[in-house]
Amino acid sequence: MHDIAIFRSLHKARFDAEPAIYAAPGRVNLIGEHTDYAEGFVMPAAIDFATLVGISPRVDGKIALFSENYGHVHYFDAAQLPLKAGKHWTDYPLGVLSILAGEGHAIPGFSLSLWGDVPLGSGLSSSAAVEVATAVAVTGLMGLNIPRPVLARLCQRAENEFVGANCGIMDQFISANGAKDHALLLDCRDLSFKLAPIPQNVALVIANTMVRHAITGGEYTSRRAEVEAACAVIAGHRPEVKFLRDATVEDLEQWGHEMTPDSLKRARHVITENARTVAAAEALIHHDLSELGRLMAEAHWSYSRDFEASCDEADAMVELAQDLPGLIGARLTGGGFGGCTINLVELEQAATFQESLAALYAGQTGIVPQIHICHASGGAHRIE
Ligand code: GLA
C-alpha cells in the first residue's frame, strides 16, 4: 500500500488544500465467475491492493482530477460535466459524477487525486476501486449518506452507462462492502450476503499470468450475449426463468438442442457455477477445505472448457500449482482471458509456494509472473 502521508502532502502541494482521504480496495473472486449478471452467486474478497483518493473543495466551480499513476491534472466544469466517455482514465471518476448528477445531486467543485496500486488489466478490479473510491470521496464531501449496496449499484451504472463496459455488480459491491479476513457470498439478485471467514492459516496467493485482461468490449461482451441467448431459449418454454439463476441442468437437457453449441456450453458453466459457489461458501464456513479446493478445481475447468474464458497461460498456472505443497485450491479469477489465478494455500507454505510457482511458470512459459501473498481486507473507508 502506498504511503498515506506522502499522498496527503502531494495533494496539498498540488492543490493548496488539505484533503480528506479514503481508500477503496481491489478484489479477488474465490469462485462464481460470470454468474453476477445472471443474478446468481459470487464469492469475492476485498484485497490489500487499493486506490487511495484525496479530495478537497474548490470555490471556482471546477473539478480537477489528478492521477499519481498517470500524471497531469484534468479540469472540468462542475455545472457542465462531459456527457460521453473519452476513452481515458478520467472516464471512471467522471462516470460516477455523471450518474450522481443524473440522480439529481448538484455536483460541487473539488480537487481529487487518485493513487492506486491495484495491478492494472490483471482482473483484480482496478476500475471498480477507482469508481468506489471516487464515490465515497465525493459523497463524503457532499455530506450524502448513501447505503453501501446502493453506492455499489451507482458505480456499476457508471461503468455500464458511461464507461461502456457491460459488467455485473460483483466488483463494485465487494470494493464497497468487503470485510477484513472474510470472503463474501453475494446473492446478485437481491444483494443480500453472508460472510465466510477465511481461516487464519490460509493465505490468498494471487498469481498474475501477465496476460492482459480487459472487459470493455470483446470477449466479455460476447460471452454475456451467449449466456443471455441461452436464457431466452429456456424462457421461451418456462417464462418464469428470467435469468440463468432460475434455470437448471435439466432445462439444458431438455432445450439445449435449440441453442447454439457455444451458448449451451456457456449456460452449462453458469448454471453449474452457481451451485458450486453456494457449496463453496458452505465448505468455507464449515472448514471443509478439501471440498473447497475440489470445487475451485471444478470451477476452473468449467471456466476453461465450457466458458472458454481461460488461456494457455492461466491453465498452466493452475496446473503447475497442483503438485506444490500447501495448495488447497487454484483457479483463474475475474473476467477471464488472462489476468490472475487465485490460490488458497496453507499459510506456512505460502512463501515457498510463491517462489516455486514463479519458477515453474517462468520455466514453462518464458514469462516472469508477479505473485502476491494477499489478505482479505475491509471495504472502502475513510482514512483519518
Ligand atoms: C468482471 C466483471 C464482473 C464479473 C466478472 C466475471 O470482473 O466486472 O461483474 O462479471 O468479470 O465473474
Short mmCIF file of C-alpha atoms and ligand atoms in Angstrom, two decimals:
data_model
loop_
_atom_site.label_atom_id
_atom_site.label_comp_id
_atom_site.label_asym_id
_atom_site.label_seq_id
_atom_site.Cartn_x
_atom_site.Cartn_y
_atom_site.Cartn_z
CA MET A 1 0.00 0.00 0.00
CA HIS A 2 1.22 3.50 -0.83
CA ASP A 3 2.35 5.86 1.90
CA ILE A 4 -0.62 7.93 3.04
CA ALA A 5 1.45 10.79 4.49
CA ILE A 6 3.22 11.22 1.13
CA PHE A 7 -0.08 11.07 -0.74
CA ARG A 8 -1.56 13.71 1.56
CA SER A 9 1.38 16.06 1.08
CA LEU A 10 1.37 15.61 -2.71
CA HIS A 11 -2.32 16.59 -2.84
CA LYS A 12 -1.65 19.58 -0.56
CA ALA A 13 1.26 20.77 -2.66
CA ARG A 14 -0.63 20.40 -5.92
CA PHE A 15 -3.99 21.90 -4.89
CA ASP A 16 -3.01 24.04 -1.91
CA ALA A 17 -5.72 22.42 0.27
CA GLU A 18 -5.89 19.75 2.96
CA PRO A 19 -7.58 16.62 1.53
CA ALA A 20 -9.92 14.14 3.16
CA ILE A 21 -8.52 10.70 2.30
CA TYR A 22 -10.34 7.49 1.50
CA ALA A 23 -9.32 4.07 0.20
CA ALA A 24 -11.24 1.52 -1.89
CA PRO A 25 -9.83 -1.99 -2.43
CA GLY A 26 -9.48 -4.22 -5.46
CA ARG A 27 -10.82 -7.75 -5.17
CA VAL A 28 -10.16 -11.37 -5.86
CA ASN A 29 -13.03 -13.72 -6.61
CA LEU A 30 -12.71 -17.11 -4.92
CA ILE A 31 -15.46 -18.66 -7.03
CA GLY A 32 -18.56 -17.67 -9.05
CA GLU A 33 -17.47 -16.35 -12.43
CA HIS A 34 -19.84 -14.72 -14.96
CA THR A 35 -22.71 -15.51 -12.62
CA ASP A 36 -23.31 -11.97 -11.33
CA TYR A 37 -25.15 -10.68 -14.41
CA ALA A 38 -27.19 -13.91 -14.44
CA GLU A 39 -28.47 -12.82 -10.98
CA GLY A 40 -26.56 -15.71 -9.40
CA PHE A 41 -23.92 -16.08 -6.68
CA VAL A 42 -20.32 -14.91 -6.36
CA MET A 43 -17.80 -15.23 -3.51
CA PRO A 44 -15.17 -12.48 -3.71
CA ALA A 45 -12.90 -10.96 -1.05
CA ALA A 46 -11.53 -7.41 -0.99
CA ILE A 47 -7.73 -7.40 -1.03
CA ASP A 48 -4.94 -5.21 0.28
CA PHE A 49 -4.29 -3.58 -3.09
CA ALA A 50 -6.34 -0.39 -3.21
CA THR A 51 -6.96 3.02 -4.74
CA LEU A 52 -6.34 5.97 -2.46
CA VAL A 53 -8.30 9.12 -3.10
CA GLY A 54 -7.78 12.60 -1.69
CA ILE A 55 -10.47 15.25 -2.06
CA SER A 56 -10.70 18.94 -1.16
CA PRO A 57 -13.38 21.52 -2.04
CA ARG A 58 -12.83 24.28 -4.64
CA VAL A 59 -14.59 27.63 -4.95
CA ASP A 60 -14.18 28.13 -8.72
CA GLY A 61 -16.81 25.57 -9.78
CA LYS A 62 -14.16 23.37 -11.38
CA ILE A 63 -13.46 19.71 -10.92
CA ALA A 64 -9.77 18.88 -11.02
CA LEU A 65 -8.85 15.23 -11.49
CA PHE A 66 -5.32 14.05 -10.99
CA SER A 67 -3.86 10.56 -11.02
CA GLU A 68 -0.47 9.91 -9.46
CA ASN A 69 -0.28 6.86 -11.75
CA TYR A 70 -0.74 8.82 -14.98
CA GLY A 71 0.31 12.41 -14.11
CA HIS A 72 -1.42 15.57 -15.49
CA VAL A 73 -4.36 17.42 -13.94
CA HIS A 74 -7.57 17.40 -16.00
CA TYR A 75 -10.11 20.19 -15.41
CA PHE A 76 -13.87 20.04 -15.94
CA ASP A 77 -16.75 22.38 -15.25
CA ALA A 78 -18.87 21.01 -12.37
CA ALA A 79 -22.00 22.52 -13.92
CA GLN A 80 -21.26 21.06 -17.35
CA LEU A 81 -19.85 17.61 -17.00
CA PRO A 82 -18.99 15.63 -20.14
CA LEU A 83 -21.90 13.56 -21.37
CA LYS A 84 -19.78 10.93 -23.06
CA ALA A 85 -16.73 8.88 -22.19
CA GLY A 86 -13.44 9.91 -23.75
CA LYS A 87 -11.63 6.54 -23.58
CA HIS A 88 -9.37 7.93 -20.87
CA TRP A 89 -8.77 7.08 -17.20
CA THR A 90 -10.90 10.10 -16.20
CA ASP A 91 -13.95 8.22 -17.57
CA TYR A 92 -14.14 6.23 -14.31
CA PRO A 93 -14.44 9.17 -11.90
CA LEU A 94 -16.48 11.18 -14.43
CA GLY A 95 -18.85 8.23 -14.87
CA VAL A 96 -19.56 8.23 -11.14
CA LEU A 97 -20.20 12.01 -11.20
CA SER A 98 -22.45 11.67 -14.20
CA ILE A 99 -24.59 9.00 -12.50
CA LEU A 100 -24.77 11.03 -9.26
CA ALA A 101 -25.81 14.11 -11.27
CA GLY A 102 -28.41 12.02 -13.10
CA GLU A 103 -29.83 11.08 -9.69
CA GLY A 104 -30.47 14.76 -9.05
CA HIS A 105 -27.42 15.63 -6.94
CA ALA A 106 -25.77 19.01 -7.62
CA ILE A 107 -22.06 18.24 -8.01
CA PRO A 108 -19.83 20.81 -6.29
CA GLY A 109 -16.35 21.88 -7.40
CA PHE A 110 -13.46 19.89 -5.94
CA SER A 111 -9.91 18.68 -6.47
CA LEU A 112 -9.42 14.95 -6.46
CA SER A 113 -6.18 12.95 -6.50
CA LEU A 114 -6.03 9.20 -7.07
CA TRP A 115 -3.19 6.82 -6.38
CA GLY A 116 -3.69 3.13 -6.92
CA ASP A 117 -1.62 0.01 -6.51
CA VAL A 118 -4.18 -2.49 -7.84
CA PRO A 119 -2.30 -4.02 -10.80
CA LEU A 120 -3.99 -2.76 -13.99
CA GLY A 121 -5.55 -5.14 -16.51
CA SER A 122 -4.98 -8.12 -14.26
CA GLY A 123 -8.56 -8.98 -13.35
CA LEU A 124 -8.32 -7.55 -9.82
CA SER A 125 -10.87 -4.77 -10.41
CA SER A 126 -8.69 -1.69 -10.55
CA SER A 127 -11.52 0.16 -12.29
CA ALA A 128 -14.12 -0.70 -9.64
CA ALA A 129 -11.64 0.50 -6.99
CA VAL A 130 -11.36 3.88 -8.76
CA GLU A 131 -15.15 4.17 -9.10
CA VAL A 132 -15.85 3.26 -5.49
CA ALA A 133 -13.01 5.47 -4.21
CA THR A 134 -14.45 8.40 -6.16
CA ALA A 135 -17.97 7.68 -4.96
CA VAL A 136 -17.08 7.53 -1.25
CA ALA A 137 -14.93 10.67 -1.52
CA VAL A 138 -17.46 12.76 -3.45
CA THR A 139 -20.50 11.66 -1.43
CA GLY A 140 -18.42 12.28 1.71
CA LEU A 141 -17.64 15.81 0.54
CA MET A 142 -21.31 16.39 -0.27
CA GLY A 143 -22.42 15.04 3.12
CA LEU A 144 -24.53 12.34 1.47
CA ASN A 145 -25.02 9.11 3.36
CA ILE A 146 -25.73 6.54 0.67
CA PRO A 147 -26.05 2.89 1.83
CA ARG A 148 -23.15 0.84 0.51
CA PRO A 149 -25.17 -1.56 -1.68
CA VAL A 150 -26.80 1.47 -3.35
CA LEU A 151 -23.39 3.11 -3.80
CA ALA A 152 -22.10 -0.07 -5.43
CA ARG A 153 -25.04 -0.04 -7.85
CA LEU A 154 -24.31 3.61 -8.77
CA CYS A 155 -20.70 2.68 -9.53
CA GLN A 156 -21.77 -0.31 -11.62
CA ARG A 157 -24.06 2.02 -13.58
CA ALA A 158 -21.11 4.38 -14.11
CA GLU A 159 -19.23 1.51 -15.72
CA ASN A 160 -22.24 0.24 -17.73
CA GLU A 161 -23.76 3.53 -18.84
CA PHE A 162 -20.78 5.89 -19.03
CA VAL A 163 -17.59 3.88 -19.50
CA GLY A 164 -19.46 1.37 -21.68
CA ALA A 165 -18.35 -1.91 -20.07
CA ASN A 166 -21.25 -4.27 -19.53
CA CYS A 167 -20.05 -5.69 -16.19
CA GLY A 168 -22.15 -7.10 -13.36
CA ILE A 169 -22.30 -5.92 -9.73
CA MET A 170 -19.61 -8.09 -8.13
CA ASP A 171 -16.55 -5.84 -8.30
CA GLN A 172 -18.14 -2.61 -7.15
CA PHE A 173 -20.09 -4.44 -4.45
CA ILE A 174 -17.09 -6.09 -2.83
CA SER A 175 -14.96 -2.95 -3.06
CA ALA A 176 -17.69 -1.07 -1.19
CA ASN A 177 -18.65 -3.85 1.25
CA GLY A 178 -15.63 -6.09 1.82
CA ALA A 179 -14.90 -7.37 5.33
CA LYS A 180 -11.44 -7.98 6.77
CA ASP A 181 -10.48 -11.67 6.93
CA HIS A 182 -13.67 -12.70 5.15
CA ALA A 183 -14.95 -13.67 1.75
CA LEU A 184 -18.49 -12.61 0.98
CA LEU A 185 -21.13 -14.87 -0.58
CA LEU A 186 -23.24 -12.40 -2.52
CA ASP A 187 -26.65 -13.12 -3.96
CA CYS A 188 -26.59 -10.86 -7.02
CA ARG A 189 -30.38 -10.99 -7.28
CA ASP A 190 -31.21 -9.05 -4.13
CA LEU A 191 -27.69 -8.09 -2.96
CA SER A 192 -28.09 -9.98 0.31
CA PHE A 193 -24.85 -11.52 1.51
CA LYS A 194 -23.27 -13.84 4.01
CA LEU A 195 -19.70 -13.51 5.32
CA ALA A 196 -17.47 -16.57 5.19
CA PRO A 197 -14.36 -16.32 7.40
CA ILE A 198 -11.05 -17.15 5.76
CA PRO A 199 -9.17 -19.30 8.29
CA GLN A 200 -6.09 -17.64 9.85
CA ASN A 201 -3.86 -20.39 8.48
CA VAL A 202 -4.92 -19.88 4.84
CA ALA A 203 -3.19 -17.39 2.50
CA LEU A 204 -4.63 -15.84 -0.65
CA VAL A 205 -1.85 -16.21 -3.19
CA ILE A 206 -2.63 -14.24 -6.34
CA ALA A 207 -0.56 -15.22 -9.36
CA ASN A 208 -0.53 -12.81 -12.29
CA THR A 209 -0.09 -14.60 -15.63
CA MET A 210 0.94 -11.20 -17.07
CA VAL A 211 -1.53 -11.78 -19.91
CA ARG A 212 -3.61 -8.58 -20.04
CA HIS A 213 -7.30 -8.85 -19.35
CA ALA A 214 -9.94 -6.29 -20.39
CA ILE A 215 -13.71 -6.27 -20.03
CA THR A 216 -14.50 -3.35 -22.31
CA GLY A 217 -16.00 -4.87 -25.43
CA GLY A 218 -14.65 -8.06 -26.93
CA GLU A 219 -14.98 -11.49 -25.42
CA TYR A 220 -16.58 -10.48 -22.10
CA THR A 221 -19.46 -8.94 -24.03
CA SER A 222 -19.84 -11.85 -26.44
CA ARG A 223 -19.88 -14.39 -23.58
CA ARG A 224 -22.54 -12.38 -21.84
CA ALA A 225 -24.61 -12.32 -25.03
CA GLU A 226 -24.32 -16.12 -25.35
CA VAL A 227 -25.46 -16.54 -21.74
CA GLU A 228 -28.44 -14.30 -22.36
CA ALA A 229 -29.33 -16.11 -25.60
CA ALA A 230 -29.38 -19.44 -23.74
CA CYS A 231 -31.60 -17.92 -21.09
CA ALA A 232 -34.03 -16.64 -23.75
CA VAL A 233 -34.38 -20.18 -25.17
CA ILE A 234 -35.30 -21.58 -21.75
CA ALA A 235 -37.60 -18.64 -21.03
CA GLY A 236 -39.44 -19.47 -24.26
CA HIS A 237 -40.60 -22.68 -22.54
CA ARG A 238 -40.53 -21.56 -18.91
CA PRO A 239 -41.39 -17.86 -18.76
CA GLU A 240 -40.60 -17.77 -15.04
CA VAL A 241 -36.91 -18.12 -15.96
CA LYS A 242 -35.78 -14.51 -16.10
CA PHE A 243 -32.04 -15.17 -15.70
CA LEU A 244 -29.90 -18.31 -15.76
CA ARG A 245 -30.03 -18.16 -11.96
CA ASP A 246 -33.54 -19.59 -12.34
CA ALA A 247 -32.51 -22.39 -14.73
CA THR A 248 -31.34 -25.96 -14.08
CA VAL A 249 -29.17 -28.51 -15.89
CA GLU A 250 -32.43 -30.35 -16.67
CA ASP A 251 -33.54 -27.30 -18.66
CA LEU A 252 -30.36 -27.66 -20.70
CA GLU A 253 -31.01 -31.33 -21.29
CA GLN A 254 -34.48 -30.50 -22.48
CA TRP A 255 -33.97 -27.35 -24.52
CA GLY A 256 -30.22 -27.28 -25.15
CA HIS A 257 -30.69 -28.51 -28.73
CA GLU A 258 -32.40 -25.20 -29.54
CA MET A 259 -29.24 -23.29 -28.53
CA THR A 260 -26.03 -22.83 -30.47
CA PRO A 261 -23.39 -25.27 -29.18
CA ASP A 262 -21.43 -22.36 -27.69
CA SER A 263 -24.45 -20.89 -25.95
CA LEU A 264 -25.23 -24.28 -24.45
CA LYS A 265 -21.71 -24.62 -23.05
CA ARG A 266 -21.73 -21.09 -21.61
CA ALA A 267 -25.05 -21.77 -19.93
CA ARG A 268 -23.80 -25.06 -18.51
CA HIS A 269 -20.89 -23.19 -16.93
CA VAL A 270 -23.14 -20.53 -15.39
CA ILE A 271 -25.72 -22.97 -14.03
CA THR A 272 -23.18 -25.36 -12.51
CA GLU A 273 -21.03 -22.47 -11.26
CA ASN A 274 -23.95 -21.06 -9.26
CA ALA A 275 -24.36 -24.37 -7.46
CA ARG A 276 -20.60 -24.66 -6.88
CA THR A 277 -20.42 -21.17 -5.42
CA VAL A 278 -23.13 -21.81 -2.84
CA ALA A 279 -21.48 -25.15 -1.98
CA ALA A 280 -18.05 -23.49 -1.71
CA ALA A 281 -19.38 -20.95 0.79
CA GLU A 282 -20.78 -23.80 2.90
CA ALA A 283 -17.44 -25.59 2.70
CA LEU A 284 -15.54 -22.47 3.78
CA ILE A 285 -17.94 -21.77 6.64
CA HIS A 286 -17.61 -25.38 7.84
CA HIS A 287 -13.81 -25.51 7.41
CA ASP A 288 -14.05 -28.22 4.78
CA LEU A 289 -11.02 -27.00 2.85
CA SER A 290 -10.59 -30.11 0.73
CA GLU A 291 -14.15 -29.75 -0.56
CA LEU A 292 -13.50 -26.07 -1.24
CA GLY A 293 -10.36 -26.96 -3.22
CA ARG A 294 -12.24 -29.59 -5.20
CA LEU A 295 -14.96 -27.08 -6.11
CA MET A 296 -12.35 -24.49 -7.16
CA ALA A 297 -10.68 -27.03 -9.47
CA GLU A 298 -14.03 -27.98 -10.99
CA ALA A 299 -14.83 -24.27 -11.42
CA HIS A 300 -11.55 -23.63 -13.21
CA TRP A 301 -12.08 -26.37 -15.77
CA SER A 302 -15.68 -25.37 -16.31
CA TYR A 303 -14.49 -21.80 -16.89
CA SER A 304 -11.78 -23.03 -19.23
CA ARG A 305 -13.64 -25.72 -21.21
CA ASP A 306 -17.30 -24.71 -21.16
CA PHE A 307 -16.98 -20.95 -20.85
CA GLU A 308 -13.73 -20.86 -22.83
CA ALA A 309 -12.61 -17.79 -20.89
CA SER A 310 -9.19 -19.07 -19.83
CA CYS A 311 -5.95 -19.01 -21.82
CA ASP A 312 -2.97 -21.37 -22.06
CA GLU A 313 -1.02 -19.37 -19.51
CA ALA A 314 -3.80 -19.40 -16.90
CA ASP A 315 -4.36 -23.13 -17.43
CA ALA A 316 -0.61 -23.66 -16.97
CA MET A 317 -0.56 -21.56 -13.79
CA VAL A 318 -3.40 -23.65 -12.34
CA GLU A 319 -1.86 -26.96 -13.40
CA LEU A 320 1.60 -26.10 -12.09
CA ALA A 321 0.13 -25.22 -8.69
CA GLN A 322 -1.47 -28.63 -8.25
CA ASP A 323 1.57 -30.54 -7.03
CA LEU A 324 3.02 -27.81 -4.82
CA PRO A 325 2.90 -28.41 -1.06
CA GLY A 326 0.19 -26.47 0.77
CA LEU A 327 -2.21 -25.93 -2.14
CA ILE A 328 -5.88 -26.05 -1.14
CA GLY A 329 -7.41 -24.86 -4.42
CA ALA A 330 -6.49 -22.86 -7.55
CA ARG A 331 -8.45 -21.29 -10.37
CA LEU A 332 -8.47 -18.37 -12.80
CA THR A 333 -10.19 -15.41 -11.12
CA GLY A 334 -12.12 -12.47 -12.59
CA GLY A 335 -13.49 -11.70 -16.03
CA GLY A 336 -11.19 -14.13 -17.85
CA PHE A 337 -8.95 -14.15 -20.95
CA GLY A 338 -5.82 -13.57 -18.87
CA GLY A 339 -5.25 -11.92 -15.54
CA CYS A 340 -4.61 -13.76 -12.29
CA THR A 341 -5.19 -17.11 -10.67
CA ILE A 342 -6.26 -17.32 -7.04
CA ASN A 343 -4.51 -19.98 -4.99
CA LEU A 344 -5.67 -20.80 -1.49
CA VAL A 345 -2.53 -22.03 0.24
CA GLU A 346 -1.68 -23.14 3.77
CA LEU A 347 -0.10 -20.06 5.33
CA GLU A 348 3.11 -21.71 6.44
CA GLN A 349 3.76 -22.96 2.90
CA ALA A 350 2.79 -19.71 1.18
CA ALA A 351 6.26 -18.20 0.71
CA THR A 352 7.74 -21.42 -0.70
CA PHE A 353 4.65 -21.89 -2.86
CA GLN A 354 5.06 -18.37 -4.23
CA GLU A 355 8.68 -18.96 -5.12
CA SER A 356 8.20 -22.41 -6.63
CA LEU A 357 5.17 -21.41 -8.70
CA ALA A 358 7.02 -18.39 -10.11
CA ALA A 359 9.97 -20.56 -11.13
CA LEU A 360 7.80 -23.30 -12.67
CA TYR A 361 5.67 -20.81 -14.60
CA ALA A 362 8.67 -18.88 -15.92
CA GLY A 363 10.31 -22.16 -16.92
CA GLN A 364 7.25 -23.36 -18.81
CA THR A 365 6.01 -20.16 -20.45
CA GLY A 366 9.07 -17.91 -20.57
CA ILE A 367 7.04 -15.21 -18.76
CA VAL A 368 8.11 -13.92 -15.35
CA PRO A 369 4.91 -13.73 -13.29
CA GLN A 370 4.12 -11.46 -10.36
CA ILE A 371 2.88 -13.49 -7.42
CA HIS A 372 1.45 -11.75 -4.36
CA ILE A 373 0.50 -13.05 -0.94
CA CYS A 374 -2.63 -11.06 -0.13
CA HIS A 375 -5.05 -10.70 2.77
CA ALA A 376 -8.79 -10.29 2.75
CA SER A 377 -9.35 -6.68 3.73
CA GLY A 378 -12.18 -4.30 4.56
CA GLY A 379 -14.25 -2.38 2.01
CA ALA A 380 -13.93 1.32 1.13
CA HIS A 381 -13.33 3.58 4.13
CA ARG A 382 -12.12 7.00 5.20
CA ILE A 383 -8.55 7.24 6.48
CA GLU A 384 -8.17 9.71 9.35
C1 GLA B 1 -15.63 -8.85 -14.35
C2 GLA B 1 -16.94 -8.09 -14.17
C3 GLA B 1 -17.79 -8.73 -13.07
C4 GLA B 1 -17.98 -10.24 -13.32
C5 GLA B 1 -16.62 -10.90 -13.60
C6 GLA B 1 -16.77 -12.34 -14.01
O1 GLA B 1 -14.84 -8.73 -13.21
O2 GLA B 1 -16.68 -6.76 -13.81
O3 GLA B 1 -19.03 -8.09 -12.99
O4 GLA B 1 -18.89 -10.48 -14.33
O5 GLA B 1 -15.90 -10.23 -14.61
O6 GLA B 1 -17.19 -13.10 -12.94
#
